[in-house]
Amino acid sequence: MRLIFLGPPGVGKGTQAQRLSGRLRIPKISTGDILREAVEKKTELGVRARGYMESGGLVPDEVVVGIIRERIKEPDAAGGFILDGFPRTRPQAEALDRMLGDRNEGIDAVLDFKLSEMQLIERLSGRRSCPGCNAIYHVEFNPPRQMGRCDRCGEPLVQRKDDHPEPIRKRLEVYRAQTVPLIDYYQSRGRRLEIDGSGTPEEVFRKVTAAIDPIQ
Ligand code: AMP
């Protein structure tokens, strides 16, 4: 299955993509994770992307399109994938359609996650991430077993630089301006499934699996 997880920052796309990736045995491909790793390693890509990311802006389309073009060619993505955080603009969506079209493939469904702005801010402000394996936690709603440590790999958890009030505000604004138009783009192509992102990660996961079961 080839799936897109669409929705504002903080809605839980990454957490749900991680769970579904395990269930369906297809990789979760997150442009944000790939870019953060590049920033961490100070590669050429990372040096180029860092400023955009820390301010909460978008990395240029051609950069992220290039990342995805290469990543979906990897053998682990041959049987499908979950795109988390890509596409985020109309040119990215069109580039993805062309890329998949060239391979006679297409997207099976776009899961469009919804949540109130107040809850988004609450989730983003309390989010903690594992720099080792990219697992995602929340200090209150989804805490690790041992405070400040990843359950999966034991690394100390960090708060992302863009999970602070000013970048959060900017990211929500960028989402409204650049990414919301994709809702209509996929709706008009008949591939959009709406998911209510409220509730615990378990509750939301049940909604996700209920939505995709009929199309599997
Ligand atoms: P995320 O982890 O998805 O919240 O992404 C973190 C940051 O990485 C974003 O705020 C952007 O700066 C950058 N980024 C991730 N995915 C994309 C994308 N598809 N297009 C442009 N920038 C992106």
Coordinates of C-alpha atoms and ligand atoms in Angstrom, one line a residue:
M1 CA 0.0 0.0 0.0
R2 CA 1.1 3.5 -0.8
L3 CA -0.3 6.0 1.7
I4 CA 0.1 9.7 2.5
F5 CA -0.4 11.0 6.0
L6 CA -1.6 14.6 5.7
G7 CA -2.3 17.0 8.5
P8 CA -1.0 19.9 10.6
P9 CA 2.1 19.6 12.8
G10 CA 1.2 18.0 16.1
V11 CA -1.8 16.1 14.9
G12 CA -0.1 12.7 15.5
K13 CA 0.8 11.7 11.9
G14 CA 4.3 10.6 12.9
T15 CA 3.1 8.5 15.8
Q16 CA 0.4 6.8 13.8
A17 CA 2.6 6.3 10.8
Q18 CA 5.1 4.6 13.0
R19 CA 2.5 2.2 14.3
L20 CA 1.0 1.5 11.0
S21 CA 4.4 0.9 9.5
G22 CA 4.9 -1.9 12.0
R23 CA 1.5 -3.4 11.3
L24 CA 1.7 -3.3 7.5
R25 CA 5.4 -4.0 7.3
I26 CA 6.1 -1.0 5.0
P27 CA 8.5 1.8 5.8
K28 CA 7.4 5.1 7.2
I29 CA 9.1 7.8 5.1
S30 CA 9.3 11.1 6.9
T31 CA 11.0 14.0 5.2
G32 CA 11.3 15.7 8.6
D33 CA 13.2 12.7 10.0
I34 CA 15.5 12.5 7.0
L35 CA 16.2 16.3 7.1
R36 CA 16.8 16.3 10.9
E37 CA 19.3 13.5 10.5
A38 CA 21.1 15.5 7.8
V39 CA 21.2 18.5 10.1
E40 CA 22.5 16.4 12.9
K41 CA 25.3 15.0 10.7
K42 CA 26.0 18.4 9.2
T43 CA 25.8 17.1 5.6
E44 CA 25.5 19.4 2.7
L45 CA 21.7 18.8 2.7
G46 CA 21.6 19.5 6.5
V47 CA 23.5 22.7 6.2
R48 CA 21.1 23.9 3.5
A49 CA 17.9 22.8 5.3
R50 CA 18.7 23.9 8.9
G51 CA 17.7 27.6 8.8
Y52 CA 14.3 26.8 7.2
M53 CA 13.6 24.1 9.7
E54 CA 14.5 25.9 12.9
S55 CA 12.4 28.9 11.9
G56 CA 9.4 26.6 11.1
G57 CA 9.5 27.4 7.4
L58 CA 9.5 24.9 4.5
V59 CA 12.6 23.5 2.9
P60 CA 12.5 24.3 -0.9
D61 CA 10.4 21.9 -3.0
E62 CA 13.2 20.6 -5.2
V63 CA 15.2 19.5 -2.1
V64 CA 12.4 17.4 -0.6
V65 CA 11.3 16.1 -4.0
G66 CA 14.8 14.9 -4.6
I67 CA 14.9 13.2 -1.2
I68 CA 11.6 11.3 -1.9
R69 CA 12.6 10.4 -5.4
E70 CA 15.7 8.6 -4.1
R71 CA 14.1 7.2 -1.0
I72 CA 11.1 5.4 -2.7
K73 CA 13.6 3.6 -5.0
E74 CA 15.0 1.8 -2.0
P75 CA 14.2 -2.0 -1.9
D76 CA 12.3 -1.7 1.4
A77 CA 9.8 0.6 -0.3
A78 CA 9.0 -1.7 -3.2
G79 CA 5.9 -3.1 -1.5
G80 CA 4.6 0.3 -0.4
F81 CA 5.3 3.0 2.1
I82 CA 3.7 5.7 4.3
L83 CA 4.7 9.2 3.5
D84 CA 4.7 11.3 6.7
G85 CA 5.0 15.1 6.1
F86 CA 5.3 14.8 2.3
P87 CA 3.9 16.3 0.1
R88 CA 3.3 19.7 1.8
T89 CA 2.8 21.9 -1.2
R90 CA 1.0 21.6 -4.5
P91 CA 4.2 21.4 -6.6
Q92 CA 5.4 18.5 -4.3
A93 CA 2.1 16.7 -4.8
E94 CA 2.4 17.1 -8.5
A95 CA 6.0 15.9 -8.6
L96 CA 5.0 12.8 -6.5
D97 CA 2.2 12.0 -9.0
R98 CA 4.7 12.2 -11.9
M99 CA 7.2 10.1 -10.1
L100 CA 4.7 7.4 -9.3
G101 CA 3.1 7.7 -12.7
D102 CA 6.4 6.9 -14.3
R103 CA 6.5 3.6 -12.4
N104 CA 2.8 2.9 -13.2
E105 CA 2.0 3.3 -9.6
G106 CA -0.3 5.6 -7.6
I107 CA -1.3 6.5 -4.1
D108 CA -3.9 4.2 -2.5
A109 CA -5.2 6.7 0.1
V110 CA -4.5 10.0 1.8
L111 CA -5.3 10.0 5.5
D112 CA -6.2 13.6 6.4
F113 CA -5.9 14.1 10.1
K114 CA -7.9 16.7 11.9
L115 CA -7.5 18.4 15.4
S116 CA -8.3 21.7 17.0
E117 CA -5.6 24.3 17.0
M118 CA -5.6 24.4 20.8
Q119 CA -4.9 20.7 21.0
L120 CA -2.2 20.9 18.3
I121 CA -0.3 23.5 20.4
E122 CA -0.7 21.4 23.5
R123 CA 0.7 18.3 21.8
L124 CA 3.6 20.2 20.1
S125 CA 4.7 21.9 23.3
G126 CA 4.9 18.7 25.2
R127 CA 6.4 16.6 22.5
R128 CA 9.7 14.8 23.1
S129 CA 11.6 12.9 20.4
C130 CA 14.3 10.3 20.3
P131 CA 17.2 11.4 18.2
G132 CA 18.3 7.8 18.0
C133 CA 15.3 6.0 16.5
N134 CA 12.8 8.9 15.9
A135 CA 10.3 7.5 18.4
I136 CA 7.8 10.2 19.5
Y137 CA 6.5 10.8 23.1
H138 CA 4.5 13.4 25.0
V139 CA 5.4 14.4 28.5
E140 CA 1.8 14.0 29.6
F141 CA -0.2 12.1 27.0
N142 CA 2.3 9.5 25.9
P143 CA 5.2 9.4 28.4
P144 CA 8.1 7.0 28.1
R145 CA 8.4 4.3 30.8
Q146 CA 11.5 6.0 32.2
M147 CA 11.4 9.8 32.3
G148 CA 13.5 11.4 29.6
R149 CA 14.6 8.1 28.0
C150 CA 13.5 6.3 24.9
D151 CA 11.6 3.0 25.5
R152 CA 12.9 1.5 22.3
C153 CA 16.6 2.4 22.3
G154 CA 17.4 4.1 25.7
E155 CA 18.7 7.3 24.2
P156 CA 18.0 10.6 26.1
L157 CA 14.9 12.3 24.6
V158 CA 15.1 15.8 23.3
Q159 CA 12.7 18.6 22.5
R160 CA 12.9 19.6 18.9
K161 CA 14.1 23.2 18.2
D162 CA 11.0 23.9 16.2
D163 CA 8.7 22.7 19.1
H164 CA 8.9 26.1 20.8
P165 CA 6.2 28.8 20.6
E166 CA 7.5 31.0 17.8
P167 CA 8.3 28.2 15.3
I168 CA 5.1 26.4 16.3
R169 CA 3.1 29.5 15.3
K170 CA 5.0 29.8 12.0
R171 CA 4.5 26.1 11.2
L172 CA 0.8 26.3 11.7
E173 CA 0.6 29.3 9.5
V174 CA 2.7 27.6 6.8
Y175 CA 0.4 24.6 7.1
R176 CA -2.7 26.7 6.5
A177 CA -1.2 28.6 3.6
Q178 CA 0.7 25.9 1.7
T179 CA -0.6 22.4 2.8
V180 CA -4.3 22.9 3.3
P181 CA -4.9 23.3 -0.5
L182 CA -3.7 19.6 -0.8
I183 CA -6.9 18.5 1.0
D184 CA -8.9 19.6 -2.1
Y185 CA -6.3 18.2 -4.5
Y186 CA -6.7 14.7 -3.1
Q187 CA -10.4 15.0 -2.4
S188 CA -11.0 15.8 -6.1
R189 CA -8.9 12.7 -6.9
G190 CA -11.1 10.6 -4.6
R191 CA -8.4 9.4 -2.4
R192 CA -8.9 11.4 0.8
L193 CA -10.0 9.6 4.1
E194 CA -10.6 11.9 7.0
I195 CA -9.3 10.9 10.5
D196 CA -10.4 12.6 13.7
G197 CA -7.0 13.0 15.4
S198 CA -8.4 13.4 18.9
G199 CA -8.0 10.8 21.7
T200 CA -5.2 8.6 22.8
P201 CA -2.7 7.1 20.3
E202 CA -4.5 3.8 20.7
E203 CA -7.9 5.3 20.0
V204 CA -6.6 7.2 16.9
F205 CA -4.9 4.0 15.7
R206 CA -8.2 2.2 15.8
K207 CA -9.7 4.9 13.6
V208 CA -6.7 4.6 11.2
T209 CA -7.0 0.9 10.8
A210 CA -10.8 1.1 10.4
A211 CA -10.4 3.6 7.6
I212 CA -7.9 1.6 5.6
D213 CA -9.2 -1.9 6.2
P214 CA -11.8 -1.6 3.4
I215 CA -9.2 -0.7 0.9
Q216 CA -6.6 -3.3 1.7
Ligands
AMP1 P1 8.2 17.5 10.4 O1 9.0 16.6 11.2 O2 7.3 16.8 9.3 O3 7.3 18.4 11.2 O4 9.2 18.5 9.6 C1 10.0 19.3 10.2 C2 10.5 20.4 9.3 O5 11.2 19.9 8.2 C3 9.4 21.3 8.7 O6 9.0 22.3 9.5 C4 10.1 21.8 7.4 O7 11.0 22.8 7.7 C5 10.9 20.6 7.0 N1 10.1 19.7 6.1 C6 9.8 18.4 6.3 N2 9.0 17.9 5.3 C7 9.0 18.9 4.4 C8 8.4 19.0 3.1 N3 7.7 18.0 2.6 N4 8.5 20.2 2.5 C9 9.2 21.2 3.0 N5 9.8 21.2 4.2 C10 9.7 20.0 4.9

